[in-house]
């Protein structure tokens, strides 16, 4: 059964009923509040799913079962973890910089929430359709570095400082490659707006349409994205066996919970951007010419497609974490500056050439 | 005497002193390393020991010759059988008795199985120290199966006390040979998997190649033995040069590499696993029948003199030095622990490198701290 | 060289020192003043080349203390034992062999910790296992500790 209504019908209904009840200013305000609540619920749902997924995936890769005591198949494990974090005492050591210490987790969390705004989850399901959507996401994620450095510095701990410095250097370097890979698609597509990028993939995802340069850009983006979120094999900043948790050593209780949550939300943001830009967003998988196949693919709702792609990339990132050892800081930075960045630049030049010549589909 | 315990410089302000340990996930025991760092580079390292010093040597001076064996398996508990074998051989040397061939064969099988489990655990924790968590579980899967075999046949999983003066404590179960053969086939299959997963992984190779270089002359001067020395080109396998218990009749290679860095130490141990499997297979095919223990008197008294016995544990040369005054207790027992000298190698190979390299070097030197402290 | 050949060689090269043998190795007794020179000769001369100090320990033979060095040559594959007898129990002192074999660093720390024998010219002599505040030297035969040691 094809869903015979669209998401815009729901939003129109809400808008009409609210403007019937209140003045336009209040309507706008209540719509903001509703959108905010929807976002928060989405983030909470994603966090719950992701934490559970990480532990189960890790368990299966390590020949064990993973959580299976709390709830059916361990599904309530996340709630138990959150409950534990809430019950812990969230204290600050005496000699920390009080304002920065308390502000750092809030900053990183707020920044990762902000990055979710322009992403499109389905046709019409978008919080903010800006014409600089992708640029906004990259720009806002960069602010997170300040939060990490704040956390490391204000902890008044040699280990935390070392970890924060390492992390800062790493994130700032890998943003370049990540940005340049996205620029490859934007060059071919011609617009920064999220909805237009998705619309331009109606006849095929960029990863297939753009051939080799875009596939290459996709691979570079996934690598750079893993490095940006401080996930293994680039997790030197929180390497447990070296510096005992790095920049968030001194945080406990819910403040640590906020850093933990931020790591997962960042992973989601990176995957969402990759799914949108390279894998067609909420568009289904069509093979040119197979109309029957395409019709079947259309039955599956678009947000299922979107989240399917997002979780596929998240699964890739988790797979990396449990397979590879970690890189040393100088090897990490060498990888970026000597290998990924020059390759990205060459890639961009090729893509520009292809676009100007009109050689793509 | 001035206090030279700290290695602090007098006038520099950029260096700071950091304690790695004693509670740290990757020092493999309770070892405190006082590291003087300049940014990421290590300027000096001073190891502090004694957190698990139990006074084994002093305790053994008040126990009989058949009793002190039980304490020695707790030294390097990952080579427990081999520790017992060393002490038993020292006592048998003093008493000048011959042990039956079945006992010798069983001793070698247990010792080589022990070496296999020790290297498996080293492999898992080496990969874990470098960041890959999954190999730890894979290694323990194999180790669990071998420890099950130990439990069935010797009674215990970790500190077995199976090898005693005169032979072994009990005979093995009839199903032992068959089960062990099946297990070895599986382990050989897993080794191929481990090679693809870790040995062939380029990140791993880059973390270990060129890191923690120990030149050959320095290795000899520091008294390093075992895989640490053999990776620097020093040929020092006790099983070849001072054979005991029938090792001279077996066919196996001594694994010596020339690389002197952590990667060579890694390769040496991986190859030693294969050699251990080869030795066990040779013995399983023709296990001699007969007695499993020679008769000893009730109270054992060694003649007056000094006796030194060396064996090759998983980590190097273990020496047992017994000074006897003719009584029924040893007058002085000195245990020459392989990890004690290998600890001396930590300082020269890590000065000038980064903290990540310190972890990689420590992971491949493979220290077990209770052996150092005894 | 085998044990007998080595024993003869030691008797010829060091005529004024006592040479004995234990079950495994020939033993050379040296005085503490000539210890360093003898050790250096043993390490450097071509017939012996003892470059590997594999065990250094001390034995408390009442009333003397004895420092025992086990030496091995990785080139000729022979071993011997070098012993120094100290008669002074209050302030025993021996020159350190750290300049010859770096392994002596940790061994001599342990001997100082357990027996109280000081080593001169040692780079960093400290009580490595028990800590600086421990009273007495446990491995000596006249060590009394009524709280921790329970005699059977």
PDB file of N, CA and C in Angstrom, chain A residues 98-138:
ATOM      1  N   UNK A  98      36.072  26.722  36.721  1.00  0.00           N
ATOM      2  CA  UNK A  98      34.682  26.311  36.907  1.00  0.00           C
ATOM      3  C   UNK A  98      33.787  26.584  35.712  1.00  0.00           C
ATOM      4  N   UNK A  99      33.895  27.799  35.137  1.00  0.00           N
ATOM      5  CA  UNK A  99      32.966  28.129  34.066  1.00  0.00           C
ATOM      6  C   UNK A  99      33.200  27.226  32.855  1.00  0.00           C
ATOM      7  N   UNK A 100      34.475  27.120  32.432  1.00  0.00           N
ATOM      8  CA  UNK A 100      34.748  26.318  31.247  1.00  0.00           C
ATOM      9  C   UNK A 100      34.416  24.852  31.481  1.00  0.00           C
ATOM     10  N   UNK A 101      34.712  24.369  32.714  1.00  0.00           N
ATOM     11  CA  UNK A 101      34.464  22.967  33.015  1.00  0.00           C
ATOM     12  C   UNK A 101      32.994  22.627  32.867  1.00  0.00           C
ATOM     13  N   UNK A 102      32.131  23.513  33.323  1.00  0.00           N
ATOM     14  CA  UNK A 102      30.710  23.213  33.234  1.00  0.00           C
ATOM     15  C   UNK A 102      30.136  23.523  31.876  1.00  0.00           C
ATOM     16  N   UNK A 103      30.784  24.429  31.147  1.00  0.00           N
ATOM     17  CA  UNK A 103      30.220  24.838  29.868  1.00  0.00           C
ATOM     18  C   UNK A 103      30.601  23.885  28.744  1.00  0.00           C
ATOM     19  N   UNK A 104      31.763  23.213  28.858  1.00  0.00           N
ATOM     20  CA  UNK A 104      32.264  22.416  27.730  1.00  0.00           C
ATOM     21  C   UNK A 104      31.295  21.329  27.268  1.00  0.00           C
ATOM     22  N   UNK A 105      30.753  20.498  28.154  1.00  0.00           N
ATOM     23  CA  UNK A 105      29.849  19.469  27.634  1.00  0.00           C
ATOM     24  C   UNK A 105      28.610  20.058  26.980  1.00  0.00           C
ATOM     25  N   UNK A 106      28.109  21.166  27.531  1.00  0.00           N
ATOM     26  CA  UNK A 106      26.916  21.785  26.953  1.00  0.00           C
ATOM     27  C   UNK A 106      27.216  22.278  25.552  1.00  0.00           C
ATOM     28  N   UNK A 107      28.413  22.862  25.385  1.00  0.00           N
ATOM     29  CA  UNK A 107      28.757  23.392  24.073  1.00  0.00           C
ATOM     30  C   UNK A 107      28.812  22.302  23.024  1.00  0.00           C
ATOM     31  N   UNK A 108      29.512  21.198  23.331  1.00  0.00           N
ATOM     32  CA  UNK A 108      29.641  20.164  22.298  1.00  0.00           C
ATOM     33  C   UNK A 108      28.276  19.559  21.979  1.00  0.00           C
ATOM     34  N   UNK A 109      27.435  19.425  23.002  1.00  0.00           N
ATOM     35  CA  UNK A 109      26.131  18.825  22.729  1.00  0.00           C
ATOM     36  C   UNK A 109      25.273  19.752  21.884  1.00  0.00           C
ATOM     37  N   UNK A 110      25.282  21.038  22.244  1.00  0.00           N
ATOM     38  CA  UNK A 110      24.464  21.988  21.494  1.00  0.00           C
ATOM     39  C   UNK A 110      24.887  22.044  20.034  1.00  0.00           C
ATOM     40  N   UNK A 111      26.195  22.012  19.809  1.00  0.00           N
ATOM     41  CA  UNK A 111      26.698  22.099  18.444  1.00  0.00           C
ATOM     42  C   UNK A 111      26.250  20.913  17.619  1.00  0.00           C
ATOM     43  N   UNK A 112      26.294  19.706  18.214  1.00  0.00           N
ATOM     44  CA  UNK A 112      25.896  18.559  17.400  1.00  0.00           C
ATOM     45  C   UNK A 112      24.393  18.557  17.142  1.00  0.00           C
ATOM     46  N   UNK A 113      23.590  19.097  18.065  1.00  0.00           N
ATOM     47  CA  UNK A 113      22.165  19.228  17.789  1.00  0.00           C
ATOM     48  C   UNK A 113      21.933  20.189  16.636  1.00  0.00           C
ATOM     49  N   UNK A 114      22.683  21.305  16.662  1.00  0.00           N
ATOM     50  CA  UNK A 114      22.469  22.321  15.633  1.00  0.00           C
ATOM     51  C   UNK A 114      22.743  21.768  14.251  1.00  0.00           C
ATOM     52  N   UNK A 115      23.710  20.829  14.174  1.00  0.00           N
ATOM     53  CA  UNK A 115      24.066  20.335  12.847  1.00  0.00           C
ATOM     54  C   UNK A 115      22.960  19.499  12.228  1.00  0.00           C
ATOM     55  N   UNK A 116      21.994  19.073  13.018  1.00  0.00           N
ATOM     56  CA  UNK A 116      20.926  18.240  12.464  1.00  0.00           C
ATOM     57  C   UNK A 116      19.842  19.046  11.777  1.00  0.00           C
ATOM     58  N   UNK A 117      19.902  20.376  11.858  1.00  0.00           N
ATOM     59  CA  UNK A 117      18.783  21.187  11.384  1.00  0.00           C
ATOM     60  C   UNK A 117      18.489  21.078   9.885  1.00  0.00           C
ATOM     61  N   UNK A 118      19.470  21.257   8.995  1.00  0.00           N
ATOM     62  CA  UNK A 118      19.085  21.294   7.582  1.00  0.00           C
ATOM     63  C   UNK A 118      18.956  19.940   6.912  1.00  0.00           C
ATOM     64  N   UNK A 119      19.071  18.852   7.635  1.00  0.00           N
ATOM     65  CA  UNK A 119      19.050  17.540   6.986  1.00  0.00           C
ATOM     66  C   UNK A 119      17.618  17.181   6.626  1.00  0.00           C
ATOM     67  N   UNK A 120      17.470  16.544   5.484  1.00  0.00           N
ATOM     68  CA  UNK A 120      16.138  16.182   5.007  1.00  0.00           C
ATOM     69  C   UNK A 120      15.914  14.692   5.215  1.00  0.00           C
ATOM     70  N   UNK A 121      14.844  14.337   5.965  1.00  0.00           N
ATOM     71  CA  UNK A 121      14.609  12.935   6.278  1.00  0.00           C
ATOM     72  C   UNK A 121      13.630  12.282   5.330  1.00  0.00           C
ATOM     73  N   UNK A 122      12.974  13.074   4.517  1.00  0.00           N
ATOM     74  CA  UNK A 122      11.985  12.542   3.593  1.00  0.00           C
ATOM     75  C   UNK A 122      11.483  13.702   2.766  1.00  0.00           C
ATOM     76  N   UNK A 123      10.648  13.451   1.789  1.00  0.00           N
ATOM     77  CA  UNK A 123      10.164  14.593   0.991  1.00  0.00           C
ATOM     78  C   UNK A 123       9.335  15.518   1.865  1.00  0.00           C
ATOM     79  N   UNK A 124       9.818  16.727   2.064  1.00  0.00           N
ATOM     80  CA  UNK A 124       9.099  17.675   2.907  1.00  0.00           C
ATOM     81  C   UNK A 124       9.464  17.585   4.367  1.00  0.00           C
ATOM     82  N   UNK A 125      10.146  16.518   4.811  1.00  0.00           N
ATOM     83  CA  UNK A 125      10.503  16.373   6.224  1.00  0.00           C
ATOM     84  C   UNK A 125      11.848  17.030   6.454  1.00  0.00           C
ATOM     85  N   UNK A 126      11.823  18.351   6.552  1.00  0.00           N
ATOM     86  CA  UNK A 126      13.097  19.027   6.759  1.00  0.00           C
ATOM     87  C   UNK A 126      12.849  20.192   7.678  1.00  0.00           C
ATOM     88  N   UNK A 127      13.722  20.380   8.634  1.00  0.00           N
ATOM     89  CA  UNK A 127      13.484  21.402   9.637  1.00  0.00           C
ATOM     90  C   UNK A 127      13.727  22.790   9.061  1.00  0.00           C
ATOM     91  N   UNK A 128      14.757  22.926   8.236  1.00  0.00           N
ATOM     92  CA  UNK A 128      15.154  24.233   7.776  1.00  0.00           C
ATOM     93  C   UNK A 128      15.769  24.076   6.404  1.00  0.00           C
ATOM     94  N   UNK A 129      15.057  24.480   5.374  1.00  0.00           N
ATOM     95  CA  UNK A 129      15.579  24.315   4.029  1.00  0.00           C
ATOM     96  C   UNK A 129      16.376  25.532   3.630  1.00  0.00           C
ATOM     97  N   UNK A 130      17.591  25.612   4.110  1.00  0.00           N
ATOM     98  CA  UNK A 130      18.411  26.767   3.767  1.00  0.00           C
ATOM     99  C   UNK A 130      19.102  26.521   2.445  1.00  0.00           C
ATOM    100  N   UNK A 131      19.460  27.601   1.754  1.00  0.00           N
ATOM    101  CA  UNK A 131      20.167  27.381   0.504  1.00  0.00           C
ATOM    102  C   UNK A 131      21.669  27.233   0.706  1.00  0.00           C
ATOM    103  N   UNK A 132      22.107  27.178   1.966  1.00  0.00           N
ATOM    104  CA  UNK A 132      23.515  26.887   2.244  1.00  0.00           C
ATOM    105  C   UNK A 132      23.596  25.683   3.161  1.00  0.00           C
ATOM    106  N   UNK A 133      22.641  24.777   3.044  1.00  0.00           N
ATOM    107  CA  UNK A 133      22.505  23.676   3.998  1.00  0.00           C
ATOM    108  C   UNK A 133      23.780  22.947   4.339  1.00  0.00           C
ATOM    109  N   UNK A 134      24.451  22.399   3.318  1.00  0.00           N
ATOM    110  CA  UNK A 134      25.633  21.569   3.582  1.00  0.00           C
ATOM    111  C   UNK A 134      26.743  22.406   4.188  1.00  0.00           C
ATOM    112  N   UNK A 135      26.893  23.626   3.721  1.00  0.00           N
ATOM    113  CA  UNK A 135      27.952  24.478   4.259  1.00  0.00           C
ATOM    114  C   UNK A 135      27.707  24.744   5.729  1.00  0.00           C
ATOM    115  N   UNK A 136      26.434  24.939   6.075  1.00  0.00           N
ATOM    116  CA  UNK A 136      26.080  25.180   7.470  1.00  0.00           C
ATOM    117  C   UNK A 136      26.486  23.995   8.341  1.00  0.00           C
ATOM    118  N   UNK A 137      26.220  22.782   7.845  1.00  0.00           N
ATOM    119  CA  UNK A 137      26.537  21.606   8.661  1.00  0.00           C
ATOM    120  C   UNK A 137      28.034  21.531   8.919  1.00  0.00           C
ATOM    121  N   UNK A 138      28.840  21.700   7.869  1.00  0.00           N
ATOM    122  CA  UNK A 138      30.295  21.606   8.063  1.00  0.00           C
ATOM    123  C   UNK A 138      30.783  22.704   8.990  1.00  0.00           C
TER     124      UNK A 138
END
